Short mmCIF file of C-alpha atoms in Angstrom, two decimals:
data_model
loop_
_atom_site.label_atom_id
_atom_site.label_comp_id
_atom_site.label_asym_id
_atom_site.label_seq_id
_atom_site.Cartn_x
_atom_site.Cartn_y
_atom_site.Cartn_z
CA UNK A 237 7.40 -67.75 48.26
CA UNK A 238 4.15 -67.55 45.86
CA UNK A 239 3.84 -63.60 46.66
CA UNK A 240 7.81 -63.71 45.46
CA UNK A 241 6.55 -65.35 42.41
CA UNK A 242 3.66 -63.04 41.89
CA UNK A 243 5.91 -59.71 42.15
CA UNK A 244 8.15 -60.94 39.62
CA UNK A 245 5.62 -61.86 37.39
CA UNK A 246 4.34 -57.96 37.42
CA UNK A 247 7.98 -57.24 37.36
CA UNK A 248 8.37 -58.61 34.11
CA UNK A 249 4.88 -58.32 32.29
CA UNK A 250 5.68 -54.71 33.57
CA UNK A 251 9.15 -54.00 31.34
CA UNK A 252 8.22 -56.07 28.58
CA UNK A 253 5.08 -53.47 28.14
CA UNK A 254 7.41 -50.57 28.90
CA UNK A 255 9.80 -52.34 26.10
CA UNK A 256 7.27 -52.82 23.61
CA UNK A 257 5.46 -49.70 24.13
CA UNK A 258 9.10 -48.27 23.16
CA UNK A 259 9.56 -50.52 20.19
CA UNK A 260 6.17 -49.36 18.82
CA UNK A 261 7.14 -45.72 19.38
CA UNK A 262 10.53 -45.96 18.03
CA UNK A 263 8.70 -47.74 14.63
CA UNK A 264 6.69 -45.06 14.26
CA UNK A 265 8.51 -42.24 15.38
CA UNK A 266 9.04 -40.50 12.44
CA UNK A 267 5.46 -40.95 11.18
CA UNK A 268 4.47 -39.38 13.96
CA UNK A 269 6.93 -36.42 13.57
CA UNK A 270 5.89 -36.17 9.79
CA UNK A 271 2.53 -35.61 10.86
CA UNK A 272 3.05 -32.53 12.70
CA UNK A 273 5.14 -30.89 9.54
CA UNK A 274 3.45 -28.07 7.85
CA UNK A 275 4.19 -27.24 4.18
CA UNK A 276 3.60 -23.78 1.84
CA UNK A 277 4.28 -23.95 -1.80
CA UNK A 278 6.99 -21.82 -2.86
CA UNK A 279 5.26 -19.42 -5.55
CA UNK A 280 6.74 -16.61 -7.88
CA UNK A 281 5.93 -12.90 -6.34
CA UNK A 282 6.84 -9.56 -6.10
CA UNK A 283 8.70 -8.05 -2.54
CA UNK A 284 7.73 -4.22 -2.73
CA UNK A 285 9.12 -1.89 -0.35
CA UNK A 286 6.21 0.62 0.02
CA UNK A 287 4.90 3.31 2.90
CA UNK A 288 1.98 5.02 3.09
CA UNK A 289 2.84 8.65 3.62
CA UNK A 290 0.59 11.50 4.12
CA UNK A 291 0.35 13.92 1.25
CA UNK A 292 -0.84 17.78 0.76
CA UNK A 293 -1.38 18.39 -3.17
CA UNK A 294 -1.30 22.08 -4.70
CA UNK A 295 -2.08 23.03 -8.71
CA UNK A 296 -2.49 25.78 -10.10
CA UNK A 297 -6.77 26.20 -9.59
CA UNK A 298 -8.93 29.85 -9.83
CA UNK A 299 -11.85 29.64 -8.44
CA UNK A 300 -15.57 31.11 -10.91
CA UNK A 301 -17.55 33.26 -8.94
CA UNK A 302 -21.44 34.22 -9.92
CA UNK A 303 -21.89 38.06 -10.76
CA UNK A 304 -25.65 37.75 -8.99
CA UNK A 305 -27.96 35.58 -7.90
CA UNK A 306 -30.20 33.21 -9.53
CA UNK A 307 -30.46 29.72 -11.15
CA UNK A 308 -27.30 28.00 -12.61
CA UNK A 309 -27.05 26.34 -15.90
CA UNK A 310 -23.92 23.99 -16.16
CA UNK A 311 -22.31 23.87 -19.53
CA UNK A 312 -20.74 20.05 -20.30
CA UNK A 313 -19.68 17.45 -17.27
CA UNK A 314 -18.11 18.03 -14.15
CA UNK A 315 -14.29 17.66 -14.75
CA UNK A 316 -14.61 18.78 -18.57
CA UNK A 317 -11.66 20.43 -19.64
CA UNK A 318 -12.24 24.16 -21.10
CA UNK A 319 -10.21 26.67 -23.27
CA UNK A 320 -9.94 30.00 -22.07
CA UNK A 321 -13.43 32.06 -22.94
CA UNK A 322 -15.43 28.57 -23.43
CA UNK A 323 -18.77 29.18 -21.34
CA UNK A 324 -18.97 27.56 -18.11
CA UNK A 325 -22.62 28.27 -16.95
CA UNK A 326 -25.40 30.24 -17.39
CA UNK A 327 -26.93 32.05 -14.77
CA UNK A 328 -30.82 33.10 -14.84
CA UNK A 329 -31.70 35.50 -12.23
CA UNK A 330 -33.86 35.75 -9.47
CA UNK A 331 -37.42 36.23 -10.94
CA UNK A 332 -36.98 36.00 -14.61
CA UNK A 333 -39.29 33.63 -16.30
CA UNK A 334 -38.92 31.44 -19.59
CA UNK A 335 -40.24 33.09 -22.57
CA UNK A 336 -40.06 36.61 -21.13
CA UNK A 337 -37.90 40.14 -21.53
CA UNK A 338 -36.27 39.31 -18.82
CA UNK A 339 -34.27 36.39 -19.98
CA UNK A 340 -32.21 39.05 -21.67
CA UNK A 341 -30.30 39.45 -18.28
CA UNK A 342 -29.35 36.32 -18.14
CA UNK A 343 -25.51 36.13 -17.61
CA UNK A 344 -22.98 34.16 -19.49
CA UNK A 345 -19.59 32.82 -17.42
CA UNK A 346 -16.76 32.09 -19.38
CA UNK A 347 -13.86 30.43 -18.55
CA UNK A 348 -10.88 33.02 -17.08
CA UNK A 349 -7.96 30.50 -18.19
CA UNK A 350 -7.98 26.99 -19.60
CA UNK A 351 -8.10 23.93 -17.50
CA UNK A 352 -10.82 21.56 -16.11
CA UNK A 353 -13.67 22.71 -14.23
CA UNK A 354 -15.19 21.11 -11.11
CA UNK A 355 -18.76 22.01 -9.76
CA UNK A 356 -17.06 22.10 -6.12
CA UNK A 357 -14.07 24.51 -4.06
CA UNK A 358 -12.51 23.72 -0.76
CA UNK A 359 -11.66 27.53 0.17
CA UNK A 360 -7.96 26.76 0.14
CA UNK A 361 -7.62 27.34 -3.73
CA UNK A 362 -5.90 30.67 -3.61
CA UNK A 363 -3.40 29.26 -0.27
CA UNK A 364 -2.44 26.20 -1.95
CA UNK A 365 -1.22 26.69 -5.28
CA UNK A 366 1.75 25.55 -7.25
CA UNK A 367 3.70 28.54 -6.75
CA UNK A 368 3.45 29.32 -3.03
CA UNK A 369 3.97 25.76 -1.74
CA UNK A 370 7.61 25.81 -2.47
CA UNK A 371 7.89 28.81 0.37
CA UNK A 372 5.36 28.67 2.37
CA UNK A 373 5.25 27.87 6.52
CA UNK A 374 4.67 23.91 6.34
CA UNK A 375 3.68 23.99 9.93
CA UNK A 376 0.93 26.24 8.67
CA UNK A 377 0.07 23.88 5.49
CA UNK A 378 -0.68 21.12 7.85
CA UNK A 379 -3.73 23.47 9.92
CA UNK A 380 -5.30 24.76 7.18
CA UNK A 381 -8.85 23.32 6.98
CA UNK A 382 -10.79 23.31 3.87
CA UNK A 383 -14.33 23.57 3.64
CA UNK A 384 -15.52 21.43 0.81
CA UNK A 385 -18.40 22.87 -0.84
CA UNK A 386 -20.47 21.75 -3.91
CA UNK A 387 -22.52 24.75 -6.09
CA UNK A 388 -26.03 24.15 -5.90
CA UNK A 389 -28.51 24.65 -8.56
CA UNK A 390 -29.66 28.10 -6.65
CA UNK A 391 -27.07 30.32 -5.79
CA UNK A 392 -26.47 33.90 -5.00
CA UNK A 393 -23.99 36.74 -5.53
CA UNK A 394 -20.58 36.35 -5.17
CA UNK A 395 -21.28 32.76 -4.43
CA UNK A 396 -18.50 30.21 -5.94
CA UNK A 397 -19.89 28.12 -8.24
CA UNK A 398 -16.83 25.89 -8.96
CA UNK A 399 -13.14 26.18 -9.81
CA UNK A 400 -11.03 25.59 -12.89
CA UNK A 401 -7.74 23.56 -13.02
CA UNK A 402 -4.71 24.43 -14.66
CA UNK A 403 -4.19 20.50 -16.07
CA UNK A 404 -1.42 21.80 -18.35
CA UNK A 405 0.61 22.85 -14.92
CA UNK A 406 2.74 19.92 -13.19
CA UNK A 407 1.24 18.96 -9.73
CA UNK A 408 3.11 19.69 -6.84
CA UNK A 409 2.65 18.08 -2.94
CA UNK A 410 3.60 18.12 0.54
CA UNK A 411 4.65 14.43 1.79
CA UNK A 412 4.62 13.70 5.27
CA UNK A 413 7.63 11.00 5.06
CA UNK A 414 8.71 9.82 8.68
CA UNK A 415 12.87 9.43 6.94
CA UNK A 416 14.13 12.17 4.77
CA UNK A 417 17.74 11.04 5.04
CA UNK A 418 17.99 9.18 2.04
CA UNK A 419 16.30 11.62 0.21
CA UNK A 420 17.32 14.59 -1.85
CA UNK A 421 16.76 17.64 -3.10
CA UNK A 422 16.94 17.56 -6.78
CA UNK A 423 16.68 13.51 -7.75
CA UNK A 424 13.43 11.38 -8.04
CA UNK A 425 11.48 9.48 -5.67
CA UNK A 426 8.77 7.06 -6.47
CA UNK A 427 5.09 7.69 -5.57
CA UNK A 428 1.82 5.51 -6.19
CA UNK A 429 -0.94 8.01 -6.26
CA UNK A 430 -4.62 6.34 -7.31
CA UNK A 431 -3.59 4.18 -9.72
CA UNK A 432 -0.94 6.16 -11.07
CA UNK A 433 2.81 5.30 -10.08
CA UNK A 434 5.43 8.29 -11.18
CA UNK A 435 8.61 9.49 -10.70
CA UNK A 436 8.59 12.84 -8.61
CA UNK A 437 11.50 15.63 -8.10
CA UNK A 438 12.18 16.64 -4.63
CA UNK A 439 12.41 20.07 -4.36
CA UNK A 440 12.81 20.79 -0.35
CA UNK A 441 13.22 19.05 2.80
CA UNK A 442 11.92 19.85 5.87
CA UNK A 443 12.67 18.51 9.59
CA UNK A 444 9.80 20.24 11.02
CA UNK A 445 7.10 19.12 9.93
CA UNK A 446 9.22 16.03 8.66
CA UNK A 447 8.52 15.56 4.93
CA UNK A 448 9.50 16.53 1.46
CA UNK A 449 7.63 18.97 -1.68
CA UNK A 450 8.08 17.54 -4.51
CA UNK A 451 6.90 17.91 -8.50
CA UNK A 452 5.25 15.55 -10.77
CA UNK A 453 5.98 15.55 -14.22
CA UNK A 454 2.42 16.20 -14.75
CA UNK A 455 -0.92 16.80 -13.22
CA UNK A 456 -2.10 13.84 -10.98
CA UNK A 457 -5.66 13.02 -11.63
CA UNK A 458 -8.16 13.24 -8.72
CA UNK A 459 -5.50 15.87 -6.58
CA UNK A 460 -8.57 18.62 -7.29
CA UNK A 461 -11.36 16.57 -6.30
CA UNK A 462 -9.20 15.32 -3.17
CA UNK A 463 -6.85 17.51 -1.96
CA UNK A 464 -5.58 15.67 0.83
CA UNK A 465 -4.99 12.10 0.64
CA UNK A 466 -2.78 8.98 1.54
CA UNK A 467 -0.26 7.63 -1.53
CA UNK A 468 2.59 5.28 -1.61
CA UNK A 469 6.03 5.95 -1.27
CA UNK A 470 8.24 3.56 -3.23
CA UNK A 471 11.44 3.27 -1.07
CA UNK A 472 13.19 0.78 -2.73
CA UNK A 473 12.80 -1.20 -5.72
CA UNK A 474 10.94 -4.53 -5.57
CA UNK A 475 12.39 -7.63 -5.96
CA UNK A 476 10.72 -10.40 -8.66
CA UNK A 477 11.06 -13.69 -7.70
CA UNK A 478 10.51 -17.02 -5.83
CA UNK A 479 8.53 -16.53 -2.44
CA UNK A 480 8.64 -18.08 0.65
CA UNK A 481 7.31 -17.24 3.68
CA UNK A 482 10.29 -16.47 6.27
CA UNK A 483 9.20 -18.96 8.60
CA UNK A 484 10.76 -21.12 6.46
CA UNK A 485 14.12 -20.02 6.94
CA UNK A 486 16.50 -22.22 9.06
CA UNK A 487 20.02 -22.24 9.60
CA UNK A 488 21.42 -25.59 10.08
CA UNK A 489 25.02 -25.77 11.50
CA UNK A 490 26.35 -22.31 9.40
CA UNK A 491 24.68 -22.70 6.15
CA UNK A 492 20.88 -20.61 5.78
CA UNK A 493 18.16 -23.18 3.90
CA UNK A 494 14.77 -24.69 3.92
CA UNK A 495 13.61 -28.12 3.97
CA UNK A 496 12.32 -29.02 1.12
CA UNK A 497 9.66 -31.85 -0.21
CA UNK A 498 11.40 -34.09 -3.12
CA UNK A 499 9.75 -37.12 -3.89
CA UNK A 500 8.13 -37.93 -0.56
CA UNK A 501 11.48 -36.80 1.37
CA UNK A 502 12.06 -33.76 4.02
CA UNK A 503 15.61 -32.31 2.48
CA UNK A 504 17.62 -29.52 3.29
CA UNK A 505 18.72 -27.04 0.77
CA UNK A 506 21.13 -24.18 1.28
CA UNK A 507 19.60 -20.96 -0.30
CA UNK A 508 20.05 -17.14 -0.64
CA UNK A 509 17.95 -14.71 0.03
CA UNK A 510 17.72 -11.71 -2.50
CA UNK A 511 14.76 -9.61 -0.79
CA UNK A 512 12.73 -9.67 2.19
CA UNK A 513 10.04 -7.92 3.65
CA UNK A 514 8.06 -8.84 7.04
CA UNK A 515 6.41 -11.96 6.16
CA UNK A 516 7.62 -13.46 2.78
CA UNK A 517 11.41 -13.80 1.05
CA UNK A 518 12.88 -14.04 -2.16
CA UNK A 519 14.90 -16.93 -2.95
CA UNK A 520 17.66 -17.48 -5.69
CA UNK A 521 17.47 -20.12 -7.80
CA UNK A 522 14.49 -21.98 -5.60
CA UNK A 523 11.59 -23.99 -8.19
CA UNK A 524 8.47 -22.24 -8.47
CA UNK A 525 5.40 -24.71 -7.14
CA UNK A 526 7.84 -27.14 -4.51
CA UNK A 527 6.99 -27.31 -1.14
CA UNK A 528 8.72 -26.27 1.42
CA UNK A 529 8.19 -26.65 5.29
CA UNK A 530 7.20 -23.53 7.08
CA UNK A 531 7.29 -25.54 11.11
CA UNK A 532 11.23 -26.52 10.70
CA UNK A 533 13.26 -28.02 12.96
CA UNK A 534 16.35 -30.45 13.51
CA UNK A 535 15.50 -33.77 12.47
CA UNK A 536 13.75 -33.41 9.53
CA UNK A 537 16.02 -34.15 7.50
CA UNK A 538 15.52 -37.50 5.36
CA UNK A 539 11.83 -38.10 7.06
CA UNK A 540 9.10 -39.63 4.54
CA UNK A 541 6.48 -37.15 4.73
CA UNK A 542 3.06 -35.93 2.82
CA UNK A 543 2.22 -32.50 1.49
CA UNK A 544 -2.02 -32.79 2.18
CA UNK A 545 -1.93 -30.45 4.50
CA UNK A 546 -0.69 -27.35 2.45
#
């Protein structure tokens, strides 16, 4: 009878824990669900649709050879722009002494057109120019290999000492662009080269190698010095905006919204999305600077929550 007594006694100090372990739980459920919220603060930005693309550039460039051999004196900086007949350097030859007769062979270079002159030449100067580019084999652009060479103070005959570029000539390139469907021949695509962004004509698509030539308006700064380099294709044009991150996103029932932070309270907002890109979106008529919760989830809706762990 007393072990009858006994098992209903753990019997029922056995559910009343179970019940008020419950009750507790239940209390504090949504405490404990706001706790596990994470927030990101909605924040004006810019979506940009950009690709890096390989690109081949060609300008008009003539190459300044020395007549013999000797020691080199440079006339102005590297890059300086000349006129046509300016003097470019001065060469002393091999055994002639300051002060003496000799100095009298020294030899004068001038300038055979106008442009800017660089102390270095890749070989490729007279294979990749302006003109030919339009009609030459692209599969053979791609394997030429350029041997980048600066002049040294000492050089001998027939030894380039530099090259001069046409800056007055529009810059032309080869882009490697993995989609040339949406492009064509005679409109304007944009391209970030250095820190220049610019609107440039395409004048020929290819399938094989994939890509496009196209024409600056102008010449491109640093395409001498670097022949070959990566730049920024401009696809589409960027979106200005509100930013989220698209984790953000949920659809509840049919309607696409976040939950948003309002005076201590998880609410849900229907939005639309202008822009996107892989990680962030652009939201119509969203407050810069309001939280929003980037873990959601049904339920949240209504909870009392803080924002400390932005």
């Amino acid at each position: 009878m007393e072990g009858k007594r006994r098992k209903t006694n753990y019997w029922f100090w056995g559910i009343l824990f179970i019940v008020l372990a419950g009750g507790i739980v239940w209390c504090y459920r949504s405490t404990l669900i706001a706790g596990r919220i994470k927030f990101a603060v909605a924040e004006t930005g810019t979506i940009r649709h950009e690709r890096s693309v390989a690109a081949t550039f060609a300008n008009q460039e003539l190459t300044v050879l020395t007549p013999l051999s000797g020691k080199v004196q440079y006339i102005g900086e590297d890059g300086q722009r000349l006129r046509r007949g300016e003097t470019v350097a001065v060469v002393q030859p091999e055994g002639a002494a300051p002060g003496t007769m000799e100095n009298a062979q020294n030899q004068t270079i001038t300038a055979a057109m106008g442009g800017l002159f660089f102390r270095q030449s890749d070989g490729l100067e007279s294979v990749l120019t302006s003109e030919n580019l339009i009609s030459m084999d692209l599969n053979k652009l791609l394997t030429q290999t350029s041997s980048l060479k600066t002049s040294e103070a000492t050089v001998q005959k027939g030894e380039v000492l530099g090259k001069i570029v046409n800056n007055l000539i529009p810059t032309m390139a080869f882009l490697e662009t993995p989609n040339i469907d949406e492009l064509t021949v005679g409109k304007t695509m944009r391209v970030t080269a250095g820190n220049q962004t610019i609107s440039a004509k395409v004048l020929r698509k290819s399938d094989q190698p994939k890509g496009v030539i196209v024409q600056f308006p102008h010449y491109i700064d640093g395409t001498a010095a670097q022949r070959r380099q990566e730049v920024s294709w401009i696809y589409r044009p960027p979106t200005n905006g509100v930013l989220i991150p698209k984790s953000a996103l949920w659809t509840q029932g049919e309607e696409l919204g976040v939950f948003l932070w309002s005076e201590g309270v998880v609410q849900f907002k229907k939005v639309k999305v202008l822009d996107e890109d892989d990680k962030m979106a652009c939201i119509m008529d969203l407050p810069n600077g309001i939280p929003v919760v980037i873990t959601p989830r049904d339920g949240l809706e209504g909870l009392v929550a803080n924002v400390k762990n932005i």
